CSV table of N, CA and C and ligand atoms in Angstrom, one decimal:
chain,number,residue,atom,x,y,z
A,951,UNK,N,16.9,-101.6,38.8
A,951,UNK,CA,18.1,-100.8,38.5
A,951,UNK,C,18.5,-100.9,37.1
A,952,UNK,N,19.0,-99.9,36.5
A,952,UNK,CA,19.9,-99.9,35.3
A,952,UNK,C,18.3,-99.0,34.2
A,953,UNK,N,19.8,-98.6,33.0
A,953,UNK,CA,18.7,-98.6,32.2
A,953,UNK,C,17.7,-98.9,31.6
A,954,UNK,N,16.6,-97.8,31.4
A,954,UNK,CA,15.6,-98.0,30.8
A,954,UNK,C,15.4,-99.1,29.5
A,955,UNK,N,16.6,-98.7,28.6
A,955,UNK,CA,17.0,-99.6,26.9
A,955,UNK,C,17.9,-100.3,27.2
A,956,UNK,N,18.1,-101.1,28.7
A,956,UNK,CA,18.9,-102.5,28.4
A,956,UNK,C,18.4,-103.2,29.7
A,957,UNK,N,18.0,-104.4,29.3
A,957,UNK,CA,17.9,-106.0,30.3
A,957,UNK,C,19.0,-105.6,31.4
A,958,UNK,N,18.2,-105.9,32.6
A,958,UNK,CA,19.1,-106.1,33.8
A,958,UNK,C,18.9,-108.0,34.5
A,959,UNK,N,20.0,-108.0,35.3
A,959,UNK,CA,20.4,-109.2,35.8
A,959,UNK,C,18.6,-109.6,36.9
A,960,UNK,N,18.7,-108.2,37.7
A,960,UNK,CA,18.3,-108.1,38.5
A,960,UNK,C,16.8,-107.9,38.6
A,961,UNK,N,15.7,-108.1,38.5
A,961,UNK,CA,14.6,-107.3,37.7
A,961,UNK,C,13.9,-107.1,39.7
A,962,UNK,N,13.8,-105.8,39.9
A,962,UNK,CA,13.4,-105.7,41.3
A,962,UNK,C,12.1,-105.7,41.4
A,963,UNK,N,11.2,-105.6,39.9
A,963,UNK,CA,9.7,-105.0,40.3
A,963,UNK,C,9.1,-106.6,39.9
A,964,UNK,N,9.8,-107.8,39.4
A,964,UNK,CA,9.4,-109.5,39.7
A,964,UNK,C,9.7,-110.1,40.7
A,965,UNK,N,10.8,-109.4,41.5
A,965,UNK,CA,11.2,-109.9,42.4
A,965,UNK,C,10.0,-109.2,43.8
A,966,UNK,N,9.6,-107.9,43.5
A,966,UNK,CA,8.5,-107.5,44.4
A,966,UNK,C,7.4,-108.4,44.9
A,967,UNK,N,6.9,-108.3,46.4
A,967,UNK,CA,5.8,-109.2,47.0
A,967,UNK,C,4.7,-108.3,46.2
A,968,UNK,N,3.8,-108.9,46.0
A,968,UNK,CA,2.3,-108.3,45.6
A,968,UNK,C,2.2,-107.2,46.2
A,969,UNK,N,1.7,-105.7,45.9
A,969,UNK,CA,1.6,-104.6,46.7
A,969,UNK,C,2.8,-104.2,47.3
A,970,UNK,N,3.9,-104.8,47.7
A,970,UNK,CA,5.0,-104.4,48.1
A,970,UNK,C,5.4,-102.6,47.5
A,971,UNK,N,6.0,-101.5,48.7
A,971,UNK,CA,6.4,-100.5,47.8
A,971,UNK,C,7.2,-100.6,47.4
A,972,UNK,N,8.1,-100.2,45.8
A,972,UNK,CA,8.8,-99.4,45.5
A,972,UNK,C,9.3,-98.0,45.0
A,973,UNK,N,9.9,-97.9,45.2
A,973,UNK,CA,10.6,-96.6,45.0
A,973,UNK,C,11.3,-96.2,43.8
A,974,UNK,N,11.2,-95.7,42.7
A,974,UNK,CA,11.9,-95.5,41.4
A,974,UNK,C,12.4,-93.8,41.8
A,975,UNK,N,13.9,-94.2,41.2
A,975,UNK,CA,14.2,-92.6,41.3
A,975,UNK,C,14.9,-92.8,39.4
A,976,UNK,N,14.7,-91.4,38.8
A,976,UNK,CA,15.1,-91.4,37.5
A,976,UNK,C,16.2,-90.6,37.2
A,977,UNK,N,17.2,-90.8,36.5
A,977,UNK,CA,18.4,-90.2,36.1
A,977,UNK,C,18.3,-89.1,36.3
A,978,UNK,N,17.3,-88.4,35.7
A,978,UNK,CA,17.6,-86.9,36.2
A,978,UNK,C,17.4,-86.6,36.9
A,979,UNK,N,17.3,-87.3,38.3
A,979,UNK,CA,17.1,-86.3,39.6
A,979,UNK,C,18.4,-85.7,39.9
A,980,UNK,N,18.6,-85.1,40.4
A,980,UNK,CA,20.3,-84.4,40.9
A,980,UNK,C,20.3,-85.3,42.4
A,981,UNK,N,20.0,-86.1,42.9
A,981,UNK,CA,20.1,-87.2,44.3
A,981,UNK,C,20.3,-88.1,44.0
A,982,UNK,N,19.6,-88.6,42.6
A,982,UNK,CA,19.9,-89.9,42.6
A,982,UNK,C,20.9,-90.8,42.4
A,983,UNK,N,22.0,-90.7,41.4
A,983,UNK,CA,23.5,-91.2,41.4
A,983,UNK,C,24.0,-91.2,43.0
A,984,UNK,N,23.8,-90.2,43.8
A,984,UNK,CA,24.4,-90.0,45.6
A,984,UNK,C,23.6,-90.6,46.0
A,985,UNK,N,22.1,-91.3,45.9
A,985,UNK,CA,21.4,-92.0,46.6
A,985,UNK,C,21.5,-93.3,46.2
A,986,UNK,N,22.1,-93.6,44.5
A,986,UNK,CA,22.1,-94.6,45.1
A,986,UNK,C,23.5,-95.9,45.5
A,987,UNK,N,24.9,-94.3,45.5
A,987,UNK,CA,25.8,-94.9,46.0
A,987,UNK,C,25.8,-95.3,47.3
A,988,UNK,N,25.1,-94.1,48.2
A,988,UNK,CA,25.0,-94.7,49.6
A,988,UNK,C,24.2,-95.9,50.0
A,989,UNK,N,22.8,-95.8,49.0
A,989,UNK,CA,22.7,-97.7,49.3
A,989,UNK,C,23.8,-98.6,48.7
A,990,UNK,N,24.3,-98.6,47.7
A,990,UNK,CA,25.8,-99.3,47.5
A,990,UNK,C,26.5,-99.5,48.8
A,991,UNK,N,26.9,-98.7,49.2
A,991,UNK,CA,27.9,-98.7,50.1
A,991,UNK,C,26.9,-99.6,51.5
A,992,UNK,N,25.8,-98.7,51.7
A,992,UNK,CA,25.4,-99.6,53.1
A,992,UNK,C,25.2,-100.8,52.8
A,993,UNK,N,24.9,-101.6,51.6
A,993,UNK,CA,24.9,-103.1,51.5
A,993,UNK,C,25.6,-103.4,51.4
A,994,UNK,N,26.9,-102.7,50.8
A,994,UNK,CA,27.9,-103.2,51.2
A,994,UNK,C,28.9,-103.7,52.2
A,995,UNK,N,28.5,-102.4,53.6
A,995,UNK,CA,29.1,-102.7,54.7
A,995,UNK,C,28.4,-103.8,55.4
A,996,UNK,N,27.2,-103.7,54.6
A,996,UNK,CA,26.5,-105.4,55.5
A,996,UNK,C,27.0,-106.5,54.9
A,997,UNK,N,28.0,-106.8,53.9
A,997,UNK,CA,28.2,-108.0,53.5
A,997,UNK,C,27.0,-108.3,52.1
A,998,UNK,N,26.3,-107.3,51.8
A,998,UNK,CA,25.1,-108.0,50.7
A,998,UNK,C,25.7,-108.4,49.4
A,999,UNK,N,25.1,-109.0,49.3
A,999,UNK,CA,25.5,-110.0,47.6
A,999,UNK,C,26.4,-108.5,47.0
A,1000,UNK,N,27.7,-109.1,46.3
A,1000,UNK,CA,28.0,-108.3,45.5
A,1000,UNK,C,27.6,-107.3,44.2
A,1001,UNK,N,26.8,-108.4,43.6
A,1001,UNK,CA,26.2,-108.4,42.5
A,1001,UNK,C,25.7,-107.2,42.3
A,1002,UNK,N,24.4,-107.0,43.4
A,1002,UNK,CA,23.5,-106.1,43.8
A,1002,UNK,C,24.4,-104.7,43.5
A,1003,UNK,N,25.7,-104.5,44.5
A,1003,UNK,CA,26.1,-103.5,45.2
A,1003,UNK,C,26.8,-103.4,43.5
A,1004,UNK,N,27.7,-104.0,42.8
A,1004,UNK,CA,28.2,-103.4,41.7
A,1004,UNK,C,26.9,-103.0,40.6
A,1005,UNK,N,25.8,-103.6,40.2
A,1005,UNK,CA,25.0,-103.0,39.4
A,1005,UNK,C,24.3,-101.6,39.8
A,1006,UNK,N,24.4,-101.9,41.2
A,1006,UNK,CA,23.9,-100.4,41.8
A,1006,UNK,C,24.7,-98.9,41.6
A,1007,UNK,N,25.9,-99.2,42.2
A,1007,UNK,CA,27.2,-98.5,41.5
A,1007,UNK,C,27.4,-98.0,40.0
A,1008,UNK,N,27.8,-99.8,38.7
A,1008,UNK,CA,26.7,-99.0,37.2
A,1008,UNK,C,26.3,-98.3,37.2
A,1009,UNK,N,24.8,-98.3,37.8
A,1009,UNK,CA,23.9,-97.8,37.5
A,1009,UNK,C,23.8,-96.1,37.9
A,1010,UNK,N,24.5,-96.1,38.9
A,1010,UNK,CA,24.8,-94.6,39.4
A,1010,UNK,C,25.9,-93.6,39.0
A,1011,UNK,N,26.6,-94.2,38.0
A,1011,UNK,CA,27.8,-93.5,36.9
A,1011,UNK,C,26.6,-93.7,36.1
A,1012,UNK,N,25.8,-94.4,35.4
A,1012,UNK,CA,24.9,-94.1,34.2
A,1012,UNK,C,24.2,-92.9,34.2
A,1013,UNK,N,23.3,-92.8,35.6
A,1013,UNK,CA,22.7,-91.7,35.9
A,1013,UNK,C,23.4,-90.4,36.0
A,1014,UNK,N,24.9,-90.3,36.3
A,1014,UNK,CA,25.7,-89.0,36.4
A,1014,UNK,C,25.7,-88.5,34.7
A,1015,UNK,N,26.0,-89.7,33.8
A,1015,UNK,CA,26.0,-89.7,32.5
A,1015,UNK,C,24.7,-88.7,32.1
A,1016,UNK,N,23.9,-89.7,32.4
A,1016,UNK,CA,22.6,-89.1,31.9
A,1016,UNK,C,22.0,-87.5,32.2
A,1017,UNK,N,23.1,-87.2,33.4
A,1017,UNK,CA,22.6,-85.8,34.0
A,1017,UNK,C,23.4,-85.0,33.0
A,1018,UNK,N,25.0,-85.5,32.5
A,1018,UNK,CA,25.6,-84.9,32.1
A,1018,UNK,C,25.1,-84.1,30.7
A,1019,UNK,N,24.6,-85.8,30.2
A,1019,UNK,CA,23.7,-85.1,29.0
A,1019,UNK,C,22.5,-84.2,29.1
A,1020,UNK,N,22.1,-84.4,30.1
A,1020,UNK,CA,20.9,-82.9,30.1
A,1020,UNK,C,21.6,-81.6,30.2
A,1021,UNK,N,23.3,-81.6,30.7
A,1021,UNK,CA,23.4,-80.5,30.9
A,1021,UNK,C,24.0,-80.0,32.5
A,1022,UNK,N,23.9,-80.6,33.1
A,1022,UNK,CA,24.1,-81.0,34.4
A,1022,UNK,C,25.7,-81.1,34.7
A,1023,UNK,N,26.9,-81.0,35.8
A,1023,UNK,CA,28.0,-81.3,36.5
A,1023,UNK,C,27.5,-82.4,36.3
A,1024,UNK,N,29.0,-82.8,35.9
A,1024,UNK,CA,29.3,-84.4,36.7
A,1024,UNK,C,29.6,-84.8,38.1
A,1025,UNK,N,29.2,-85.6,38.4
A,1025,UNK,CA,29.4,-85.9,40.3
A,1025,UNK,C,28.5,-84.6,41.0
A,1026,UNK,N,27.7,-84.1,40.7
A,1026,UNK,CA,26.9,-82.8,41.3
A,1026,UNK,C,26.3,-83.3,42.2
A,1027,UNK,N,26.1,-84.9,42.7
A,1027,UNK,CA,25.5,-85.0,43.6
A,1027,UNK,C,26.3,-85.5,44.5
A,1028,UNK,N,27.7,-85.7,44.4
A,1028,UNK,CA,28.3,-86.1,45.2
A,1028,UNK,C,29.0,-85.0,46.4
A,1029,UNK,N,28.5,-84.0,46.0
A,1029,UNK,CA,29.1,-82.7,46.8
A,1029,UNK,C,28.0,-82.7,47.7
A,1030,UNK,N,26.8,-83.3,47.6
A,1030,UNK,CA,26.1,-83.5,48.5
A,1030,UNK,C,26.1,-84.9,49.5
A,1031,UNK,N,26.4,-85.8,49.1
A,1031,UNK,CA,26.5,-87.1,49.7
A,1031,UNK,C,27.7,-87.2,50.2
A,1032,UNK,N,29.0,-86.6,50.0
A,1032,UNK,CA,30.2,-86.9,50.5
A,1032,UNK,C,30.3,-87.3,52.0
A,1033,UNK,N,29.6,-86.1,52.9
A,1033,UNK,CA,29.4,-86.9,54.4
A,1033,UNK,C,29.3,-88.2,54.8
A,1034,UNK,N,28.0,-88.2,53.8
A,1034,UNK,CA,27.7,-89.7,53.9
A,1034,UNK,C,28.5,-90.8,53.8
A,1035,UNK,N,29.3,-90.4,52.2
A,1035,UNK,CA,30.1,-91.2,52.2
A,1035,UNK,C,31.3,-91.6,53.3
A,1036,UNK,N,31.6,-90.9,53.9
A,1036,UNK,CA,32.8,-90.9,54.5
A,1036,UNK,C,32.1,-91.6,55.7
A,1037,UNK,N,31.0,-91.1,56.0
A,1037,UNK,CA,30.5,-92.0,57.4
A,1037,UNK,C,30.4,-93.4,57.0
A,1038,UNK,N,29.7,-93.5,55.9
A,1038,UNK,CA,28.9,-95.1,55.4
A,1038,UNK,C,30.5,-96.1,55.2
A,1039,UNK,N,31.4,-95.2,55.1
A,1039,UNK,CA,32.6,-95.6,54.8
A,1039,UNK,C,33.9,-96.3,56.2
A,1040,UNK,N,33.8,-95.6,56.8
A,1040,UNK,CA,34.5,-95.6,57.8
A,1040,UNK,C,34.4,-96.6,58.7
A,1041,UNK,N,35.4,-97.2,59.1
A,1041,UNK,CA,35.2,-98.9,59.4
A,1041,UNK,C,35.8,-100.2,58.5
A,1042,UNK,N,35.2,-99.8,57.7
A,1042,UNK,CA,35.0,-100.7,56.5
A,1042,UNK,C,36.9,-101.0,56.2
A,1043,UNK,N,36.7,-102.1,55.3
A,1043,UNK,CA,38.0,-102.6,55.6
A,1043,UNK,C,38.9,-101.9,53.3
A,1044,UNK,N,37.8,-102.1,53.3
A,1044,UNK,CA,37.9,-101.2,51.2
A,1044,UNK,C,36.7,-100.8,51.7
A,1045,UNK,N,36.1,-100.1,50.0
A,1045,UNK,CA,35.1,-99.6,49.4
A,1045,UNK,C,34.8,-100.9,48.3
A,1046,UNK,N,33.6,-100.8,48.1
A,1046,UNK,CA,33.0,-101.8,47.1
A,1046,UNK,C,33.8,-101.7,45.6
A,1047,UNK,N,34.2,-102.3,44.5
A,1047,UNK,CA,34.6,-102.4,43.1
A,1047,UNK,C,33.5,-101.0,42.2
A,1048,UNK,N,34.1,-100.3,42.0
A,1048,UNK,CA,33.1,-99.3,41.2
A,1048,UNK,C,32.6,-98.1,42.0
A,1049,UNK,N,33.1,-98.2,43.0
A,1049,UNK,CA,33.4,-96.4,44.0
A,1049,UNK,C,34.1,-95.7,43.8
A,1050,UNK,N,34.0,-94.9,43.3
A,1050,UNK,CA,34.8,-94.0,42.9
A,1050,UNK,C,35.0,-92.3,43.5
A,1051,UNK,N,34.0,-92.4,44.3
A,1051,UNK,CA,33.7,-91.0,45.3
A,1051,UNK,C,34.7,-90.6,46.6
A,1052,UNK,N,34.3,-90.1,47.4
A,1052,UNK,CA,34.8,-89.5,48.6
A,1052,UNK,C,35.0,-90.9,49.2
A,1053,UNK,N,35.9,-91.5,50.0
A,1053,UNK,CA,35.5,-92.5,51.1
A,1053,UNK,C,36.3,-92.5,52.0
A,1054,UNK,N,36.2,-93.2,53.0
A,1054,UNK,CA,37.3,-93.2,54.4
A,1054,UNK,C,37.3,-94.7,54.6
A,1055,UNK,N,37.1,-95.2,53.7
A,1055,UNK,CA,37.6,-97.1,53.9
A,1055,UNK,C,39.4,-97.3,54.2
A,1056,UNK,N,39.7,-98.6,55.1
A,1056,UNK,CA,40.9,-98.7,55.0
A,1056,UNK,C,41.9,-98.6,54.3
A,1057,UNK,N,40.9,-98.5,52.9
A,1057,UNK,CA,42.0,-98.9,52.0
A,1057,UNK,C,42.5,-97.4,51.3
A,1058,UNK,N,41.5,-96.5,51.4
A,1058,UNK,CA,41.4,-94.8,50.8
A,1058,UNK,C,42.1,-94.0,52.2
A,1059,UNK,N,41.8,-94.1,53.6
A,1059,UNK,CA,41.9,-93.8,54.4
A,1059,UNK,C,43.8,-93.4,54.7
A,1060,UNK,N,44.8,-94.5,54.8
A,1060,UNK,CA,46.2,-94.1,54.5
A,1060,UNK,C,46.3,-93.0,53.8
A,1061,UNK,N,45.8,-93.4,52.9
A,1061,UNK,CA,46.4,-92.0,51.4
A,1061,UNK,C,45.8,-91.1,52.5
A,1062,UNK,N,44.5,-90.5,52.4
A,1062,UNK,CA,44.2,-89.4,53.0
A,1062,UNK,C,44.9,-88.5,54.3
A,1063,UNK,N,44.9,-89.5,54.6
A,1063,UNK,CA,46.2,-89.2,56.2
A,1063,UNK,C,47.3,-88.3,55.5
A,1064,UNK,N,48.0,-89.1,54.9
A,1064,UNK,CA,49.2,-88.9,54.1
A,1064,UNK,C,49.2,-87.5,53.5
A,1065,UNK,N,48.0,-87.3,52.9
A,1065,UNK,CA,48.5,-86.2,51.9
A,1065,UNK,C,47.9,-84.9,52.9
A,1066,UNK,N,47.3,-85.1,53.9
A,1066,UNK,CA,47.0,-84.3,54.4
A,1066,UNK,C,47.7,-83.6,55.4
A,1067,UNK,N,48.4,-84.8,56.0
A,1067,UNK,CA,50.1,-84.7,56.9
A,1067,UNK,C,51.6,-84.2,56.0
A,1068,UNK,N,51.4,-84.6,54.5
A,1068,UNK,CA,52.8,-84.6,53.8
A,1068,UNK,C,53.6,-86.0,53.9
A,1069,UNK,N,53.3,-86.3,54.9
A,1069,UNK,CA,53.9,-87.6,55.0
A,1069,UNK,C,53.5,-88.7,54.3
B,1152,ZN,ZN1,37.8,-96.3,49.9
């Protein structure tokens, strides 16, 4: 994860078993910022290392960046993931540090009520 021109914490392709697959998705895909909040969010509802879930997050405002600069909406991929989000969400007691999308966490969930009721 992260960019191409800076050292990450995390280095996923030394951490890989021999032959093991990965998967690379690149800034400019229009999925990938929404793909890779929703893995954020699902490791996050499993309790996974924080670490992980906020460099993943970074890394997915980098890529919105990066679309931006091509030319691209900002958040354009979040009009696609929003379902998701709100499912991946719901339950959950917050949203991970560095979400900033759609969610239905405990903690987003009041407000939404709220403004939707007036109350
Ligand atoms: Zn939330």
């Amino acid at each position: 994860m992260g960019p191409t021109d800076k050292p990450v914490d995390l280095d996923y392709y030394a951490n890989a078993g021999s032959g093991e697959p990965v998967f690379v998705l690149h800034g400019r895909d229009r999925y990938a910022s929404g793909l890779v909040r929703l893995w954020a969010l699902l490791r996050h509802a499993d309790g996974d290392d924080t670490a992980s879930v906020a460099e993943a997050l970074l890394c997915a405002d980098t890529m919105d960046n990066w679309a931006c600069r091509l030319g691209r909406k900002a958040g354009e991929s979040d009009e696609r993931f929003e379902a998701f989000y709100v499912v991946a969400t719901d339950g959950l007691n917050e949203h991970p540090v560095g979400f900033q999308s759609p969610c239905y966490c405990g903690k987003c969930r009041p407000w939404k009520l709220s403004a939707a009721t007036g109350q």
